[in-house]
Every structure is written in structure tokens, then in C-alpha cells.
Amino acid sequence: MTATTVRGIGVPVKRKEDPRFIRGKGTYVDDVKLPGMLYMDIVRSPYAHARIKRIDVSKALAMPGVIDVITGEELAKANLAWMPTLMGDRQMVLPTDRVVYYAQEVAAVIATDRYVAADAVLAVEVEYEPLPPVLDPFEALEPDAPLVRPDREQKTNHIWHWEAGDKEKTDRIFQEAEVVVAQDLYIPRIHVASIETCGCVANYDPATDKLTIWMTSQAPHAHRTVFSLVTGIPEHKIRVISPDIGGGFGGKVPVYPGYVIATYATLKHKKPIKWIEDRSENLQADSFARDYHIHAELAANRDGKIRALRVKVVADHGAFDAAANPSRFPAGLFSVCTGSYDMEAAHVEVDGVYTTKPPGGVAYRCSFRVTEAVHTIERMVDILADELGMDPAEIRFKNFIQPHQFPYKSPTGWEYDSGNYPEALQKALEMIGYRELRREQAERRARGELMGIGISTFTEIVGAGPSHTFDILGIKMFDSAEIRVHPTGAVIVRIGVQTQGQGHETTFAQIVAEELGIPVEYITVEHGDTDTAPYGLGTYASRSTPTAGAATAVAARKIREKARLIAAHLLEVSPDDLEWKDYAFRVKGAPDRYKTMQEIAFAAYTNFPLGLEPGLEAECYYDPPNLTFPFGAYVCVVDIDRGTGQVKIREFLAVDDCGTIINPMIVEGQIHGGLTMGMAPALFEEIVYDENGTMLTGTFMDYLLPTAVETPHWKTAKTVTPSPHHPLGAKGVGESPTIGAPPAIVNAVVDALSHLGVRHIDIPITPAKLYRILQEKGVAE
């Protein structure tokens, strides 16, 4: 068989020879060109906090090619100056009296040419009265702090308080514990920095009374619902098309003001409006990630057995609570911070705070704050090991949830589906030669060299979500698939999730190929168009395979059950006399008598049993019974240059377990990309503001991303522990490396310096930061 005719899960299908699967050429939002299209650019605030005293648009309107300048006052008259966020807050589209973060949208210019619009932005005169910025979330909670949001009834910068676990039991264990370790950790604000910035083309057609929006959306159906809520236009009159997206990573889940302004402009002018951010706008004003100030404590026995975890967090959410989290979890899934460890109790509390910074709090390639949760527990376990003089691997083996304990109920209320944590770590240690590395480390230390070995054993929580627990704006987080088999056996699969490069076209085709026995080159997968795709909640939090992948499998099995009846009719036997074997329905005891799915498909339209509906298609709206819990064991080896503070990752091994693997090549690609994106915040990325709230890292000259030069050779391996409740046993993998890599790297760097008394370093661990530590410890060259 050639690569494209392989049926089945677990085969690395490439499909490069099929042009239908080379997607992205000429299909990005910025490639959309419509007759009479106008271009939009945005005036942005140079202040983090200021009153708007005057906006003069006369000079801009006098420029040739300028059609309109839209302000907040105009939107207010149309009841569009504010819009709902995905967390139930409300956010300014354009301000009417004040700005509350640097680079906030102030006005929008509409012109016949993109460059004319950019020039006209400079001609819009705005007079500001600066106000005190509110940049520190702890200071924002002080009674005399300036209000970021005077529009709210609650005259405070405190947004919400959320907690999980048993506080009384946890406090009691801490009072009687033999050992308690505590640490403050800060996980700084970072940006998704995807290749493609955000943008849209909005087009209202008066002839059809229909609004079409091409946009960079990870959740087209959810965005259509939000547009309907904001504009009042019925959903069936709105079409959202999300073509190929150059990276999402959570940053293209929120609805941004630019989308709403462009939509208003097309409704006003009855012409297509295109808005595409430049890179600085994307970095300065779009949704950020992280920004968690964490105080964590572990209680344990002197033999290293962990008994309880206690965590308090202050979360900086910027000027609006625009995080993309399930409604019931304003801090996301941070309560999974007990990780892979069996303990008696835990208590976690998080307070959200407004500051005069851009809004957001997106799940940057992680399941709703799981990156912060994993970083917390993995750093704390290493700190406990240091306190007790134990090996970091030994203390993990001592505290792992054991395979026989699954399904395991965590002390914060989650039910882990399956896992074998000791096996994954043992495999990682053997593959990397852990004992030999420890011997080498001792020898190097004796010579004054700095070498560190870091371990991260994490548990992810993905697949949002069960409708009884997860929703966004009240919409339950199920997902969907629709499969139609044509008379010739060709198949079209439409899914409710949206791809941003994860290879859904191949993965979902393989699921159908496995279930129906139809070669993958006969299967086309469509997504991203609300006029054709079934309603779904989109792609983020590694939910595609756990939800829509399951929906695809279930829909295919519905088709197979109908196909059984048609096959029985064709073979003149009872349906009970047939078995599905080797991708065909075969007569039990006479395997040479069989019908393939393609033969059955033709009969479904030409020779079907009396009383059976013709055709061969099915749909499924899948509501998972539980989330899935992929996990992994990562080991990182670093060398530190005492003359520069530079960290060199010498070796990095990632052992992942994502349950049943559908396409090994796609999984491998996801892991490699995720590891690089995990290395980035550990060593490079951080959004920085000055004392006035001005962003200092608004270009790639200042906001550092790793390139191929800095990226090490990643080594990977797998274990397979299927999820017991998923139709395929799959768990999801896209975000595991992003959450597992940072603590492995930090643990390695701290391990290299632990003999000098270093217990913790906040990320990013830059050469300058590390060199200062080396100077303080007297070992810098």
C-alpha cells in the first residue's frame, strides 16, 4: 500500500502528494480580496491611563482617500461602544471618555487604501489628560488605589475570588506537618506571538441582508454567537469563515475590538472592510498570557511523603476580564496544581485584579492556566527535595499516584482517568542515563563547572468539556462532527473544531478511515465555515481530538451500523451473521463473502432494504463524560557559562503519554513545536512595562523568541495509557510539551546552582539575571 491508501490509526500518513491537503496557499484572511474593499487602521493610545478631552478628526477626513473616522461617541449612539467578553465582563470597543491601557483602540480610520489609512491615523488629533497608571496588582488592591473600571458597580479593582479544595483539612495538616516549604513564584506576562496577526474582512451584502466575516478565529461558531449578541443581527444572517490560520495558541479565541469596529463599518458603508494588525499592535494590545503571582506551600513528612499543598494567587487580568476560560473557572484549571502526586488535601485560591494593562489572560497553548499549575507544583517538589536532601527523581517516585489508583479523585475535585506515572519517569531516566549524568555532575562541580539536571513530571487536563462542568457564556462545551458518504464511496467530514496547523485534515480522515475502511485519499475534512460546519466550540486547550475526534468516531460508528443492515441485505444474511473485520463486513464462518464500505455506499443510494432510509450519513454532538489527562516525564540537562550567564540546553528528553496515538508524525510535530514554545518563556519571553505603563517589548527586537539557533535537538519517546472513556482512547497532546518544558528547564538551572544555596529563580532566566546571581555567589568569571 502507498502512504495515502493506508487505513487505520497509528500510521504516519503524510498526504503531501494530494494537493487538497496542502492548505494555506492563498487562503489566509489577508489574502481575501473583494470588489470595492475599504481598509481600516486604528488610532491607539500612547498612555496607559488617561482621560480623553478631545478628538479632532477633521484633518484626517480632509485627506484624499479617507472615507470615515469612527469614534467611541459614534459607537455609543449605536450601542456598540462596549461588548461582552468571554468571561462575562464587558470591554470597551472604542472609549468615550478615558483609556485604560497602553495601545488601546481610540478611533478607527476607513480609507480606500491600507497606506492611506495608516497615514490618516497620524492625522487624528487626540488630547489626553494623563491619570495615574495602576500596574502592580497588589497595589491595585489597596483601598486608595485609582479605579481602573469606574463603570462597574463594585468600586474596586478586585474582580473575583475563586477557590478549590478543603481549606480546613489543608490548614490542619500544615499545622501538624513535620516539614513545610514555601516559595513565591512569578510567572510573567507573555504573548502568543503567532506568525499571523489578528485581522478580519467584514462584508455586509444588502442584496442578501447577510453579514460575512472572514476572521482569524479559533472558534468561528462561538464568535458568530458573540457577533449576534453584540450587533443584534440574527445568527442565520451571519457567516463566519475562518480559513487557514497562521497560529492561534489561544490568542485567537477572544473577540477583539477591531473585529467589532470593522463589522460596524461594513454595516454603515455597505462595502467590505479589511483590518489586519501589524506586529507591534499585535504584541502591544492583544490578549496576553500568564501574569500569575503565586505563593505556594507544601507540607510533608521527613521521609519525603507529600501530605498537602496550599496556594494563593493574585492574577493580573489587565483592564478587562477578557480571559478565555470556562464560566465556572475564572482561574481556569489551575486547581490541577496537585499534579501527578497523591496527597491528602489541597487548597487553592485565586484573586483576579484589574490593572491598566491590556486585557486577556488567554490559555497560551495550555488548558486554561495548567501551565501555571504545573510550574507551581514541579518547582515546589524540587524545593522540597532540596530541603530534605533527596534526589528529585526519588521524591517523585515516592509520591506518584499509582496505576491501580485510577480513576483517581484529586484533592481539588478532578477525576483523573488513567495514567502510569512511574513507568514514564523510569523510561525517561533510563533513556537519558540519569545515574551517569549525576556522576558527571559531581565531577564537573569538583572542577568548578555548572551543570544541572531538571525533571518535570506533569499531568495535563484537556478535552473541555463535559457540559455539566464547562461552558462559555452559557454555551455548553460539547463538540461535533458530520459525515456524509457519497454513492462512489467518497467521504466528506465536517467538524466543529478549527485547525491552526495541527493537521486535523489528516488526523480526522484517519479516524474515519479506521472506522469505515475507506482509504484516506477518498476523505475530505472541512472546518471553519459556520454555514457548513456543525456547531462547535472551537480548538484550544487540546480539545480537538478528545471532543471532535470522539464525535467523528461516534458518527462513523453510526454509519457503520446502518451499513451493516445494507450489507446484510446485499449478502442475504441476518445482520447478526456479519462481523466487521479487515475493513469489511464479512459473513461469520465464510470470510470470503463480504462487502466493503464503498460497495455498501453505492447500495445505500441504489439498492437499500425496504423501510430503510436511503443515504449514508450521520452526525454527532459529543458531550464527553469527563476530561482526559495526558501526562509526561521530561528530563533536561543544562550547562551554564560562568562568564556570560548563558544557559545551554545540552540534552532534553520528553516522554509523553497522550493515550492512543492516531498519527505518530503529527504527534511528534506537536511535541517538537510545543517544546520550543515551552523553552521560550523559560529563557526568553517576557512583556515589560515602564513606570508609566508604556510597553517596552512591543517589537521582536525587544520581545525575544527562540530561533533554530537557540533550539536544541529534542529527543522524544512515548508510553501509551488509553483513556477509558474516550471512544478511541485518545487524550490530546498539543499543549503537554508547552506546560512540561518550562519547569524542567528551570529545575535544571536551579539544580546547577543548588550547591551554592540557590533555591528558586523566576522565569525567564535570562543571561543578565543569571549572571547577577553568579556574581552574588562569587562564581562569575
Coordinates of C-alpha atoms in Angstrom, one line a residue, residues 88-574:
G88 CA -18.9 37.7 31.3
D89 CA -17.2 41.1 31.7
R90 CA -17.7 43.9 29.3
Q91 CA -14.9 45.6 27.3
M92 CA -14.6 48.9 25.5
V93 CA -14.7 48.7 21.8
L94 CA -13.8 52.4 21.5
P95 CA -13.6 54.7 24.5
T96 CA -15.9 57.7 25.0
D97 CA -14.1 59.3 28.0
R98 CA -10.9 57.5 29.0
V99 CA -8.4 54.9 28.0
V100 CA -7.2 52.2 30.4
Y101 CA -4.2 50.6 28.8
Y102 CA -1.3 51.5 26.5
A103 CA -2.1 51.0 22.8
Q104 CA -5.8 50.8 23.5
E105 CA -8.0 51.5 20.4
V106 CA -9.2 55.1 20.4
A107 CA -10.6 55.6 16.9
A108 CA -10.7 53.9 13.5
V109 CA -9.9 55.3 10.1
I110 CA -11.6 53.9 7.0
A111 CA -9.9 54.6 3.7
T112 CA -9.6 53.3 0.1
D113 CA -6.0 52.2 0.6
R114 CA -4.2 50.5 3.5
Y115 CA -1.4 53.0 3.4
V116 CA -3.7 56.0 3.2
A117 CA -5.5 54.6 6.4
A118 CA -2.1 54.3 8.2
D119 CA -1.2 57.9 7.3
A120 CA -4.6 59.2 8.3
V121 CA -4.2 57.6 11.8
L122 CA -1.3 60.1 12.4
A123 CA -3.6 63.0 11.4
V124 CA -6.2 62.2 14.1
E125 CA -5.6 64.6 17.0
V126 CA -6.4 63.3 20.4
E127 CA -5.9 65.5 23.6
Y128 CA -5.3 63.4 26.7
E129 CA -5.2 64.2 30.4
P130 CA -2.9 61.6 31.9
L131 CA -4.1 59.7 35.0
P132 CA -2.0 57.6 37.4
P133 CA -1.4 54.1 36.0
V134 CA -2.2 51.0 38.0
L135 CA 0.5 48.5 37.2
D136 CA 1.1 46.4 40.3
P137 CA -1.9 44.1 41.1
F138 CA -1.1 44.1 44.8
E139 CA -1.1 47.9 44.8
A140 CA -4.3 47.8 42.8
L141 CA -6.0 46.0 45.7
E142 CA -5.1 48.8 48.2
P143 CA -8.2 50.9 49.3
D144 CA -6.8 54.1 47.9
A145 CA -5.7 52.7 44.5
P146 CA -7.1 54.6 41.4
L147 CA -10.1 52.8 39.9
V148 CA -9.4 51.1 36.6
R149 CA -13.0 50.5 36.0
P150 CA -15.3 53.2 37.4
D151 CA -18.0 51.9 35.1
R152 CA -18.6 48.9 37.4
E153 CA -21.0 48.9 40.3
Q154 CA -18.3 47.4 42.5
K155 CA -15.9 50.3 43.1
T156 CA -12.8 48.2 43.5
N157 CA -10.1 46.7 41.3
H158 CA -10.8 43.3 42.7
I159 CA -12.6 41.2 40.0
W160 CA -13.4 37.9 41.7
H161 CA -12.2 35.4 44.3
W162 CA -12.2 31.7 43.4
E163 CA -11.0 28.7 45.4
A164 CA -11.0 24.9 45.3
G165 CA -10.2 22.1 47.8
D166 CA -10.6 21.6 51.5
K167 CA -9.2 24.6 53.4
E168 CA -9.9 23.3 56.9
K169 CA -8.3 20.0 56.3
T170 CA -5.3 21.5 54.5
D171 CA -4.7 24.0 57.3
R172 CA -4.9 21.2 59.8
I173 CA -2.3 19.1 58.0
F174 CA 0.0 22.1 57.7
Q175 CA -0.2 22.7 61.5
E176 CA 0.9 19.2 62.3
A177 CA 3.4 18.6 59.3
E178 CA 7.0 17.7 60.0
V179 CA 8.3 19.7 57.1
V180 CA 6.8 22.8 55.4
V181 CA 8.4 24.6 52.4
A182 CA 7.2 27.8 50.9
Q183 CA 8.1 29.8 47.9
D184 CA 6.9 32.9 46.0
L185 CA 6.8 32.4 42.2
Y186 CA 6.0 34.9 39.5
I187 CA 5.1 33.6 36.0
P188 CA 5.3 36.8 33.9
R189 CA 3.1 38.2 31.2
I190 CA 3.9 36.8 27.8
H191 CA 2.4 36.9 24.3
V192 CA 1.4 34.1 21.9
A193 CA 3.3 35.9 19.0
S194 CA 1.8 33.7 16.3
I195 CA 3.1 34.1 12.8
E196 CA -0.2 35.6 11.5
T197 CA -1.5 38.6 13.4
C198 CA -5.2 39.1 14.1
G199 CA -7.5 40.5 11.4
C200 CA -10.7 40.3 9.6
V201 CA -12.6 41.1 6.4
A202 CA -16.2 42.1 7.2
N203 CA -18.7 42.3 4.3
Y204 CA -22.4 43.2 4.6
D205 CA -24.4 42.4 1.4
P206 CA -27.6 44.5 1.2
A207 CA -28.9 42.2 -1.5
T208 CA -29.0 39.2 0.7
D209 CA -29.1 41.0 4.0
K210 CA -26.3 38.8 5.1
L211 CA -23.1 39.6 7.0
T212 CA -20.0 37.6 6.2
I213 CA -16.8 37.9 8.3
W214 CA -13.6 36.2 7.3
M215 CA -11.5 36.3 10.5
T216 CA -8.6 34.7 12.4
S217 CA -10.8 32.7 14.7
Q218 CA -10.1 29.6 16.7
A219 CA -13.8 29.3 17.5
P220 CA -15.9 30.5 14.5
H221 CA -19.3 29.4 15.8
A222 CA -18.8 31.0 19.3
H223 CA -17.6 34.2 17.6
R224 CA -20.7 34.2 15.4
T225 CA -22.9 33.9 18.5
V226 CA -21.0 36.9 20.1
F227 CA -21.4 39.0 17.0
S228 CA -25.1 38.3 17.0
L229 CA -25.3 39.3 20.7
V230 CA -23.3 42.5 20.0
T231 CA -25.0 43.6 16.8
G232 CA -28.5 42.2 17.2
I233 CA -28.3 40.5 13.8
P234 CA -29.8 37.0 13.9
E235 CA -27.2 34.3 13.7
H236 CA -28.6 32.8 10.4
K237 CA -27.8 36.2 8.8
I238 CA -24.1 36.0 9.9
R239 CA -21.5 33.8 8.3
V240 CA -18.1 33.5 9.9
I241 CA -15.3 32.0 7.8
S242 CA -12.0 31.1 9.5
P243 CA -9.6 30.0 6.8
D244 CA -6.1 28.8 7.4
I245 CA -4.7 30.4 10.5
G246 CA -1.0 31.1 10.9
G247 CA -1.0 30.0 14.6
G248 CA -3.6 30.5 17.3
F249 CA -2.3 29.2 20.6
G250 CA -5.3 30.7 22.5
G251 CA -4.7 34.3 21.2
K252 CA -7.4 34.0 18.6
V253 CA -10.2 32.9 20.9
P254 CA -11.1 36.3 22.3
V255 CA -13.2 38.8 20.3
Y256 CA -11.1 41.9 19.7
P257 CA -12.4 45.5 19.3
G258 CA -11.1 45.6 15.7
Y259 CA -13.5 42.8 14.7
V260 CA -16.5 44.7 16.0
I261 CA -15.4 48.1 14.5
A262 CA -14.9 46.5 11.1
T263 CA -18.3 44.9 11.3
Y264 CA -19.9 48.2 12.3
A265 CA -18.1 49.9 9.4
T266 CA -19.4 47.5 6.8
L267 CA -22.9 47.8 8.1
K268 CA -22.5 51.6 7.8
H269 CA -20.9 51.8 4.4
K270 CA -22.2 48.7 2.7
K271 CA -18.7 47.8 1.5
P272 CA -16.2 45.2 2.6
I273 CA -13.8 46.4 5.3
K274 CA -10.4 44.8 5.9
W275 CA -8.5 45.2 9.1
I276 CA -5.1 43.5 9.7
E277 CA -2.9 44.3 12.6
D278 CA 0.8 45.0 12.3
R279 CA 3.2 43.2 14.6
S280 CA 3.5 45.9 17.1
E281 CA -0.2 46.2 17.5
N282 CA -0.5 42.5 18.0
L283 CA 2.2 42.5 20.7
Q284 CA 1.1 45.6 22.5
A285 CA -2.7 45.3 22.6
D286 CA -3.8 41.7 22.0
S287 CA -4.5 39.2 24.8
F288 CA -1.6 38.2 26.9
A289 CA -1.0 35.1 28.8
R290 CA 0.2 34.1 32.4
D291 CA 0.9 37.1 34.8
Y292 CA 0.3 35.0 37.9
H293 CA 1.8 36.0 41.3
I294 CA 1.9 32.7 43.3
H295 CA 2.6 31.9 46.9
A296 CA 2.9 28.1 47.3
E297 CA 3.5 25.8 50.3
L298 CA 4.0 22.1 50.6
A299 CA 3.5 20.1 53.8
A300 CA 5.4 16.8 54.0
N301 CA 6.8 14.1 56.3
R302 CA 10.6 14.0 56.8
D303 CA 10.7 10.8 54.6
G304 CA 9.5 13.0 51.7
K305 CA 5.9 11.9 51.6
I306 CA 3.8 15.0 50.5
R307 CA 0.7 15.5 52.6
A308 CA -0.8 18.8 51.4
L309 CA -0.5 21.8 49.1
R310 CA -1.6 25.3 49.8
V311 CA -1.6 28.0 47.1
K312 CA -2.6 31.7 47.0
V313 CA -2.5 33.5 43.7
V314 CA -3.0 37.1 42.6
A315 CA -3.9 37.1 38.8
D316 CA -3.3 40.3 36.9
H317 CA -6.1 40.4 34.2
G318 CA -5.5 43.9 32.8
A319 CA -8.2 46.4 32.2
F320 CA -11.0 43.9 31.3
D321 CA -11.6 40.3 32.3
A322 CA -11.3 39.0 28.8
A323 CA -9.8 35.7 29.6
A324 CA -10.9 32.6 27.6
N325 CA -11.9 30.3 30.5
P326 CA -14.9 28.2 31.2
S327 CA -17.5 30.2 33.1
R328 CA -17.2 28.2 36.3
F329 CA -13.5 28.5 36.4
P330 CA -12.4 32.2 36.3
A331 CA -8.8 31.0 37.2
G332 CA -9.1 28.3 34.6
L333 CA -8.0 24.8 35.6
F334 CA -5.3 26.0 38.0
S335 CA -6.7 23.6 40.6
V336 CA -5.0 20.7 38.8
C337 CA -1.9 22.0 40.5
T338 CA -1.6 18.9 42.7
G339 CA -0.2 17.4 39.6
S340 CA 0.9 13.7 39.4
Y341 CA 1.1 13.3 43.2
D342 CA -1.1 11.6 45.7
M343 CA -1.7 13.8 48.7
E344 CA -4.3 14.1 51.5
A345 CA -5.5 17.6 50.9
A346 CA -5.0 20.8 49.0
H347 CA -6.5 24.3 49.0
V348 CA -6.1 26.8 46.1
E349 CA -7.4 30.3 46.0
V350 CA -7.0 32.9 43.3
D351 CA -8.0 36.6 43.2
G352 CA -8.4 38.4 39.8
V353 CA -7.3 42.0 39.7
Y354 CA -7.8 44.9 37.2
T355 CA -4.7 46.9 36.2
T356 CA -4.1 49.4 33.4
K357 CA -2.6 46.9 31.1
P358 CA -4.1 45.1 28.0
P359 CA -6.9 42.7 28.9
G360 CA -6.8 38.9 28.5
G361 CA -5.3 36.0 30.3
V362 CA -5.6 33.6 27.4
A363 CA -4.6 29.9 27.7
Y364 CA -1.4 30.2 25.7
R365 CA -1.1 26.7 24.4
C366 CA -2.3 25.3 27.7
S367 CA -5.6 24.1 29.1
F368 CA -6.8 27.2 30.9
R369 CA -3.9 28.0 33.3
V370 CA -2.5 24.5 33.5
T371 CA 1.0 25.8 32.6
E372 CA 1.0 27.9 35.7
A373 CA -0.4 25.0 37.8
V374 CA 2.3 22.6 36.6
H375 CA 5.1 25.1 37.0
T376 CA 4.0 25.6 40.6
I377 CA 3.9 22.0 41.7
E378 CA 7.0 21.0 39.8
R379 CA 9.0 23.8 41.3
M380 CA 7.7 23.1 44.8
V381 CA 8.5 19.4 44.6
D382 CA 12.1 20.2 43.7
I383 CA 12.3 22.8 46.5
L384 CA 11.0 20.1 48.9
A385 CA 13.6 17.6 47.6
D386 CA 16.3 20.3 48.2
E387 CA 15.0 20.9 51.7
L388 CA 15.1 17.2 52.6
G389 CA 18.3 16.4 50.7
M390 CA 16.5 13.9 48.5
D391 CA 17.1 13.2 44.8
P392 CA 14.3 14.9 42.7
A393 CA 13.5 11.6 40.9
E394 CA 13.3 9.7 44.2
I395 CA 10.9 12.1 45.8
R396 CA 8.6 11.9 42.7
F397 CA 8.6 8.1 42.7
K398 CA 7.7 8.3 46.4
N399 CA 4.6 10.5 45.8
F400 CA 3.2 9.4 42.4
I401 CA -0.4 8.4 42.1
Q402 CA -0.1 4.6 41.3
P403 CA -1.6 2.9 38.3
H404 CA -4.0 0.9 40.5
Q405 CA -5.5 4.1 42.0
F406 CA -7.1 5.2 38.7
P407 CA -9.7 6.6 38.3
Y408 CA -8.2 8.9 40.9
K409 CA -10.0 11.7 42.6
S410 CA -7.7 14.6 43.3
P411 CA -8.0 16.7 46.5
T412 CA -9.3 19.6 44.4
G413 CA -12.1 17.6 42.9
W414 CA -10.8 16.3 39.5
E415 CA -11.2 12.7 38.5
Y416 CA -8.0 11.6 36.6
D417 CA -9.0 9.0 34.0
S418 CA -5.8 6.8 33.7
G419 CA -2.1 7.0 34.0
N420 CA 1.2 5.2 34.7
Y421 CA 3.5 8.0 36.0
P422 CA 6.2 5.7 37.4
E423 CA 6.6 4.0 34.1
A424 CA 7.0 7.3 32.2
L425 CA 9.7 8.6 34.6
Q426 CA 11.5 5.3 34.7
K427 CA 11.7 5.2 30.9
A428 CA 12.9 8.8 30.8
L429 CA 15.7 8.2 33.4
E430 CA 16.9 5.1 31.7
M431 CA 16.9 6.6 28.2
I432 CA 18.9 9.7 29.3
G433 CA 21.3 7.8 31.5
Y434 CA 20.3 9.6 34.8
R435 CA 22.8 7.9 37.1
E436 CA 25.7 8.6 34.7
L437 CA 24.6 12.2 34.5
R438 CA 24.6 12.6 38.2
R439 CA 28.1 11.2 38.4
E440 CA 29.2 13.5 35.7
Q441 CA 27.7 16.4 37.5
A442 CA 29.6 15.7 40.7
E443 CA 32.9 15.5 38.7
R444 CA 32.1 18.8 37.0
R445 CA 31.3 20.6 40.2
A446 CA 34.6 19.5 41.6
R447 CA 36.2 21.4 38.7
G448 CA 34.0 24.4 39.3
E449 CA 31.7 23.8 36.3
L450 CA 28.0 24.4 36.5
M451 CA 25.9 21.5 35.2
G452 CA 22.2 20.9 36.1
I453 CA 19.7 18.1 35.6
G454 CA 16.0 19.0 35.8
I455 CA 12.9 16.8 36.0
S456 CA 9.3 17.6 35.3
T457 CA 6.6 15.0 35.7
F458 CA 3.3 16.7 34.8
T459 CA -0.3 15.8 34.4
E460 CA -2.4 17.7 31.9
I461 CA -6.2 18.2 31.9
V462 CA -7.7 18.5 28.4
G463 CA -10.8 17.9 26.4
A464 CA -13.1 20.7 27.6
G465 CA -15.6 19.7 28.2
P466 CA -18.3 17.9 29.9
S467 CA -21.4 20.1 29.6
H468 CA -22.2 19.6 33.3
T469 CA -19.0 21.4 34.1
F470 CA -17.8 23.5 31.1
D471 CA -19.4 26.4 29.2
I472 CA -18.5 29.7 27.7
L473 CA -21.2 32.4 28.0
G474 CA -23.6 29.7 28.9
I475 CA -22.9 27.7 25.7
K476 CA -22.0 24.1 26.7
M477 CA -18.6 22.9 25.5
F478 CA -19.6 19.9 23.5
D479 CA -18.3 19.4 20.0
S480 CA -19.5 18.0 16.8
A481 CA -18.9 16.1 13.5
E482 CA -20.9 15.4 10.5
I483 CA -20.0 12.6 8.0
R484 CA -21.5 12.0 4.6
V485 CA -20.6 9.1 2.4
H486 CA -21.4 9.7 -1.3
P487 CA -22.5 6.9 -3.7
T488 CA -19.0 6.3 -5.0
G489 CA -17.6 5.9 -1.5
A490 CA -16.0 9.3 -1.3
V491 CA -16.5 10.9 2.1
I492 CA -16.9 14.5 3.4
V493 CA -16.3 15.1 7.1
R494 CA -17.3 18.4 8.6
I495 CA -16.1 19.2 12.1
G496 CA -16.9 21.8 14.7
V497 CA -13.3 22.5 15.7
Q498 CA -10.9 24.7 13.8
T499 CA -7.4 24.0 12.8
Q500 CA -4.4 26.3 13.1
G501 CA -1.8 23.8 11.8
Q502 CA -2.5 20.8 14.0
G503 CA -3.1 18.5 11.0
H504 CA -6.8 18.0 11.5
E505 CA -7.4 17.2 7.9
T506 CA -5.2 14.2 8.2
T507 CA -6.0 13.1 11.8
F508 CA -9.7 13.2 11.4
A509 CA -9.5 11.5 8.0
Q510 CA -7.6 8.7 9.6
I511 CA -10.3 8.3 12.3
V512 CA -12.9 7.9 9.6
A513 CA -10.6 5.6 7.6
E514 CA -10.2 3.3 10.6
E515 CA -13.9 3.2 11.4
L516 CA -15.2 2.8 7.9
G517 CA -12.4 1.2 6.0
I518 CA -12.3 3.9 3.3
P519 CA -8.8 5.0 2.1
V520 CA -7.8 8.4 3.3
E521 CA -7.5 9.9 -0.2
Y522 CA -11.2 9.5 -0.6
I523 CA -11.9 11.5 2.6
T524 CA -12.1 15.3 2.7
V525 CA -12.2 17.2 6.0
E526 CA -13.8 20.6 6.2
H527 CA -13.9 23.2 9.0
G528 CA -14.0 26.8 9.8
D529 CA -17.2 27.9 7.9
T530 CA -20.3 28.4 10.0
D531 CA -22.6 27.9 7.0
T532 CA -21.4 24.3 6.5
A533 CA -19.7 23.1 9.7
P534 CA -21.8 21.8 12.6
Y535 CA -21.9 24.0 15.7
G536 CA -18.8 23.6 17.8
L537 CA -16.8 25.5 20.4
G538 CA -13.5 25.6 18.6
T539 CA -10.0 24.5 19.0
Y540 CA -8.0 25.4 22.1
A541 CA -7.0 23.6 25.3
S542 CA -6.1 20.4 23.3
R543 CA -9.8 19.7 22.9
S544 CA -9.9 18.7 19.2
T545 CA -9.3 15.0 19.5
P546 CA -10.9 14.5 22.9
T547 CA -14.1 16.1 21.8
A548 CA -14.5 16.5 18.0
G549 CA -12.3 13.4 17.4
A550 CA -14.6 11.4 19.6
A551 CA -17.6 12.9 17.8
T552 CA -16.1 11.9 14.5
A553 CA -15.6 8.3 15.7
V554 CA -19.1 8.1 17.1
A555 CA -20.7 9.5 13.9
A556 CA -18.6 7.0 11.8
R557 CA -19.9 4.1 14.0
K558 CA -23.5 5.3 13.4
I559 CA -22.8 5.0 9.7
R560 CA -21.2 1.6 10.2
E561 CA -24.3 0.3 12.0
K562 CA -26.6 1.4 9.1
A563 CA -24.1 -0.1 6.7
R564 CA -24.4 -3.4 8.5
L565 CA -28.1 -3.5 7.6
I566 CA -27.4 -2.7 4.0
A567 CA -24.6 -5.3 3.8
A568 CA -26.9 -8.0 5.3
H569 CA -29.4 -7.1 2.6
L570 CA -26.8 -7.4 -0.2
L571 CA -25.4 -10.7 1.2
E572 CA -28.9 -12.1 2.1
V573 CA -28.0 -12.9 5.7
S574 CA -29.1 -11.6 9.0

